[in-house]
Short mmCIF file of C-alpha atoms (C1' of nucleotides) in Angstrom, two decimals:
data_model
loop_
_atom_site.label_atom_id
_atom_site.label_comp_id
_atom_site.label_asym_id
_atom_site.label_seq_id
_atom_site.Cartn_x
_atom_site.Cartn_y
_atom_site.Cartn_z
CA MET A 2 0.00 0.00 0.00
CA SER A 3 1.85 2.97 -1.28
CA ASP A 4 0.71 6.45 -0.32
CA ALA A 5 2.18 7.95 -3.47
CA GLY A 6 -1.19 9.58 -4.02
CA GLU A 7 -0.91 11.80 -0.97
CA HIS A 8 -1.25 15.40 -2.02
CA LEU A 9 1.50 17.91 -1.51
CA ASP A 10 -0.99 20.48 -0.20
CA ASP A 11 -2.07 18.13 2.59
CA LEU A 12 1.38 17.76 4.10
CA GLU A 13 1.88 18.95 7.68
CA VAL A 14 5.03 21.05 7.90
CA LEU A 15 7.32 20.15 10.78
CA PRO A 16 7.10 22.86 13.47
CA PRO A 17 10.11 24.65 14.99
CA ARG A 18 9.94 22.59 18.19
CA PHE A 19 10.61 19.41 16.19
CA PHE A 20 14.16 20.65 15.68
CA ALA A 21 14.80 21.87 19.23
CA ARG A 22 16.30 18.54 20.26
CA ASN A 23 19.65 16.89 19.90
CA ALA A 24 20.73 15.67 16.48
CA LEU A 25 20.39 11.97 17.29
CA ALA A 26 16.69 12.31 18.08
CA VAL A 27 16.02 14.55 15.11
CA ALA A 28 17.95 12.33 12.72
CA ARG A 29 15.96 9.24 13.73
CA ASP A 30 12.63 11.06 13.64
CA LEU A 31 13.30 12.56 10.21
CA LEU A 32 13.26 9.08 8.69
CA GLY A 33 9.99 8.74 6.81
CA CYS A 34 9.37 12.48 6.83
CA ARG A 35 8.83 14.29 3.55
CA LEU A 36 11.34 16.69 2.01
CA VAL A 37 9.84 19.01 -0.60
CA SER A 38 11.49 21.69 -2.73
CA ARG A 39 9.78 24.32 -4.79
CA ILE A 40 13.04 25.87 -5.81
CA GLY A 41 12.40 26.34 -9.52
CA LYS A 42 8.91 26.17 -10.95
CA GLU A 43 7.81 22.72 -9.90
CA ARG A 44 7.49 21.07 -6.55
CA VAL A 45 9.63 18.02 -6.20
CA GLY A 46 10.56 15.78 -3.31
CA GLY A 47 10.24 12.49 -1.55
CA VAL A 48 10.47 10.49 1.65
CA ILE A 49 13.62 10.69 3.77
CA THR A 50 15.36 7.33 3.96
CA GLU A 51 18.81 8.12 5.31
CA THR A 52 20.22 10.69 7.75
CA GLU A 53 23.30 11.34 9.83
CA ALA A 54 23.57 13.13 13.16
CA TYR A 55 26.33 15.66 13.83
CA ALA A 56 26.04 16.15 17.53
CA GLY A 57 27.68 19.37 18.55
CA VAL A 58 30.92 20.71 19.89
CA LEU A 59 32.23 17.41 21.29
CA ASP A 60 31.70 15.50 18.03
CA ARG A 61 34.96 15.59 16.11
CA ALA A 62 33.19 14.94 12.81
CA CYS A 63 30.84 17.90 13.32
CA HIS A 64 31.60 21.15 11.52
CA ALA A 65 30.92 22.92 14.83
CA HIS A 66 33.42 20.77 16.73
CA ALA A 67 35.11 22.73 19.53
CA PHE A 68 32.79 25.66 18.82
CA HIS A 69 34.27 26.12 15.39
CA ARG A 70 32.30 28.92 13.80
CA SER A 71 32.86 30.59 10.43
CA ALA A 72 30.98 32.05 7.50
CA ARG A 73 30.49 28.54 6.14
CA ASN A 74 28.81 26.96 9.16
CA GLU A 75 27.03 30.00 10.53
CA SER A 76 23.67 28.30 9.89
CA MET A 77 24.53 25.64 12.46
CA TYR A 78 24.32 28.40 15.05
CA ALA A 79 21.02 29.76 13.72
CA ARG A 80 17.65 28.83 15.21
CA PRO A 81 16.74 25.13 15.07
CA GLY A 82 15.19 24.22 11.73
CA THR A 83 17.57 26.34 9.67
CA ALA A 84 18.99 24.81 6.50
CA TYR A 85 22.76 24.45 6.48
CA VAL A 86 23.97 23.88 2.91
CA TYR A 87 27.64 23.65 2.07
CA LEU A 88 29.77 22.64 -0.91
CA ILE A 89 31.83 19.49 -0.61
CA TYR A 90 34.69 18.36 -2.85
CA GLY A 91 34.20 21.49 -4.92
CA LEU A 92 31.26 19.90 -6.70
CA HIS A 93 28.42 18.71 -4.52
CA ASN A 94 26.07 20.40 -2.12
CA CYS A 95 25.06 18.80 1.17
CA LEU A 96 21.77 19.67 2.89
CA ASN A 97 21.59 19.73 6.70
CA VAL A 98 19.07 21.02 9.21
CA SER A 99 20.26 22.74 12.36
CA CYS A 100 18.83 21.53 15.63
CA LEU A 101 19.01 21.77 19.41
CA ALA A 102 19.62 25.42 20.34
CA LEU A 103 21.45 28.56 19.45
CA ASP A 104 24.55 27.92 21.51
CA ARG A 105 24.44 24.13 20.98
CA PRO A 106 25.20 23.67 17.29
CA HIS A 107 23.88 20.30 16.19
CA ALA A 108 22.88 19.34 12.64
CA VAL A 109 21.35 16.47 10.71
CA LEU A 110 22.63 15.64 7.23
CA ILE A 111 19.91 14.39 4.90
CA ARG A 112 21.65 11.69 2.89
CA ALA A 113 18.90 10.13 0.79
CA ILE A 114 15.24 10.33 -0.12
CA SER A 115 12.89 8.03 -1.98
CA PRO A 116 11.62 10.06 -4.97
CA ARG A 117 7.88 10.72 -4.91
CA TRP A 118 6.90 14.08 -6.45
CA GLY A 119 8.24 15.60 -9.65
CA VAL A 120 10.26 12.57 -10.61
CA GLU A 121 10.64 13.72 -14.22
CA THR A 122 11.99 17.09 -13.12
CA MET A 123 14.43 15.49 -10.72
CA ALA A 124 15.62 13.11 -13.42
CA ARG A 125 16.17 16.00 -15.83
CA ARG A 126 18.22 17.89 -13.25
CA ARG A 127 20.24 14.75 -12.62
CA GLY A 128 20.77 14.14 -16.32
CA MET A 129 19.52 10.60 -16.18
CA PRO A 130 16.39 8.60 -17.03
CA SER A 131 13.52 8.68 -14.53
CA VAL A 132 12.69 5.03 -15.04
CA ILE A 133 14.92 2.00 -15.42
CA ARG A 134 13.40 -1.40 -16.19
CA GLY A 135 9.94 -0.23 -15.15
CA GLU A 136 11.04 1.14 -11.76
CA VAL A 137 11.90 4.67 -10.63
CA ASN A 138 15.60 5.15 -11.20
CA PRO A 139 17.09 4.29 -7.80
CA SER A 140 20.05 6.62 -8.21
CA LEU A 141 18.04 9.85 -8.54
CA CYS A 142 18.27 10.85 -4.88
CA ASP A 143 20.29 8.19 -3.04
CA GLY A 144 23.12 10.39 -1.83
CA PRO A 145 23.56 13.82 -0.25
CA GLY A 146 24.93 15.43 -3.41
CA LYS A 147 22.44 13.66 -5.63
CA LEU A 148 19.37 14.77 -3.72
CA CYS A 149 20.56 18.37 -3.67
CA GLN A 150 21.00 18.29 -7.43
CA ALA A 151 17.58 16.66 -7.91
CA LEU A 152 15.84 19.17 -5.62
CA GLY A 153 17.70 22.19 -6.96
CA VAL A 154 19.22 22.86 -3.55
CA ASP A 155 22.46 24.81 -3.51
CA ARG A 156 24.03 27.36 -1.20
CA GLU A 157 21.28 29.83 -2.06
CA ALA A 158 19.20 27.71 0.33
CA ASP A 159 21.71 28.08 3.14
CA GLY A 160 20.08 29.87 6.05
CA LEU A 161 16.47 29.16 5.02
CA PHE A 162 14.19 28.57 7.99
CA LEU A 163 12.48 25.35 6.95
CA PRO A 164 9.40 25.60 9.23
CA GLY A 165 8.62 28.96 7.62
CA ALA A 166 5.88 28.82 5.04
CA ASP A 167 7.54 31.16 2.58
CA GLY A 168 10.66 29.18 1.83
CA GLY A 169 11.24 27.09 -1.24
CA LEU A 170 12.11 24.12 0.89
CA PHE A 171 10.28 22.38 3.73
CA LEU A 172 10.03 19.22 5.77
CA ALA A 173 6.73 17.55 6.60
CA ARG A 174 5.51 14.88 8.94
CA SER A 175 5.73 11.21 8.19
CA ALA A 176 2.43 9.49 7.53
CA THR A 177 3.74 6.27 9.00
CA SER A 178 6.23 5.06 11.53
CA GLY A 179 8.87 2.52 10.73
CA ASP A 180 12.08 0.83 11.73
CA TYR A 181 15.67 1.80 10.96
CA VAL A 182 19.21 0.49 11.04
CA ALA A 183 22.06 2.47 12.60
CA SER A 184 25.65 2.33 11.33
CA PRO A 185 28.80 4.49 11.32
CA ARG A 186 28.72 7.76 9.44
CA VAL A 187 30.21 7.93 5.96
CA GLY A 188 33.44 9.67 5.01
CA ILE A 189 34.69 10.75 8.44
CA GLU A 190 37.52 8.27 8.97
CA SER A 191 39.80 10.96 10.34
CA SER A 192 37.51 11.75 13.26
CA GLY A 193 39.06 9.33 15.72
CA GLU A 194 36.75 7.49 18.09
CA PHE A 195 33.75 9.39 16.70
CA ALA A 196 34.17 7.67 13.34
CA ALA A 197 32.85 4.42 14.76
CA LEU A 198 29.73 5.75 16.45
CA PRO A 199 26.50 4.48 14.81
CA TRP A 200 25.06 7.89 14.08
CA ARG A 201 23.92 7.16 10.54
CA PHE A 202 20.30 6.04 10.26
CA VAL A 203 18.79 4.18 7.32
CA ALA A 204 15.04 3.57 7.13
CA THR A 205 13.84 0.06 6.46
CA GLU A 206 11.18 -0.65 3.88
CA SER A 207 8.52 -0.39 6.56
CA HIS A 208 8.74 3.38 6.39
CA TYR A 209 7.60 3.97 2.88
CA ARG A 210 6.24 0.88 1.20
"C1'" DC B 203 30.11 -7.52 -8.65
"C1'" DT B 204 34.51 -4.57 -7.07
"C1'" DT B 205 38.06 -0.87 -6.82
"C1'" DC B 206 39.95 3.48 -8.47
"C1'" DA B 207 41.02 8.08 -10.24
"C1'" DG B 208 39.52 12.41 -11.54
"C1'" DA B 209 36.65 16.32 -11.30
"C1'" DT B 210 36.42 20.78 -8.73
"C1'" DG B 211 36.19 24.99 -5.29
"C1'" DC B 212 36.06 26.54 -0.82
"C1'" DT B 213 37.94 26.68 3.96
"C1'" DC B 214 41.45 26.54 7.05
"C1'" DT B 215 46.50 26.00 8.15
"C1'" DG C 33 48.91 23.76 0.02
"C1'" DA C 34 46.05 20.15 2.10
"C1'" DG C 35 41.87 18.24 2.95
"C1'" DC C 36 37.20 17.68 2.39
"C1'" DA C 37 29.97 14.65 5.67
"C1'" DT C 38 30.76 13.00 -2.96
"C1'" DC C 39 29.69 11.17 -7.57
"C1'" DT C 40 30.75 9.12 -11.89
"C1'" DG C 41 32.53 6.23 -15.42
"C1'" DA C 42 36.03 3.07 -16.61
"C1'" DA C 43 38.58 -0.93 -15.77
"C1'" DG C 44 39.41 -5.35 -13.41
"C1'" DA C 45 37.97 -9.80 -11.11
#
DNA sequence: CTTCAGATGCTCT
DNA sequence: GAGCATCTGAAGA
């Protein structure tokens, strides 16, 4: 029973208080939630299937480790629910949401979504076919850089307050609850003991199918 | 299936 | 100048 027919106008936007918690809680609870972009003319988006928590000043892998603060990560210090978008490897954007509180800079990286709305538009932005062998192309949004490209998210979106109704980007409640698997975060091998912590969360099928 | 190199630009040392 | 919360296509097993 797929709920692919659910209408974008019926989605319940996540309120500011959803984000006023530590990154581990927010990262787990974002699984199954909807991420929608109306950057550009069409609305596109899907269901969040993978997140990572970056849990503040003690977390060596976090951009705000040891209270590091610069023009790049200023959004981590903004009110909870603020988009933090940065460029990685000179090529790809990564979309995060700030959480916890002003002086406690946590963030959740959204690593993957399951495409649901505007699949053709996302495929065009990604430069690949929307359908492969009768199924939605699985590589449209299954990575942090890929989903930003598909949703049209770049550093213009940095600093957007996602619970605000006027933005081109928002998060909305999950229609279902589901299970997840936790594992170490990706690409942070140089972060010492923090590299092994299971702060990456991947939704199981129960979330969205 | 797997590994691997190259692309590319911004931040921080 | 080094390193980076990545992605892709090509080559090998």
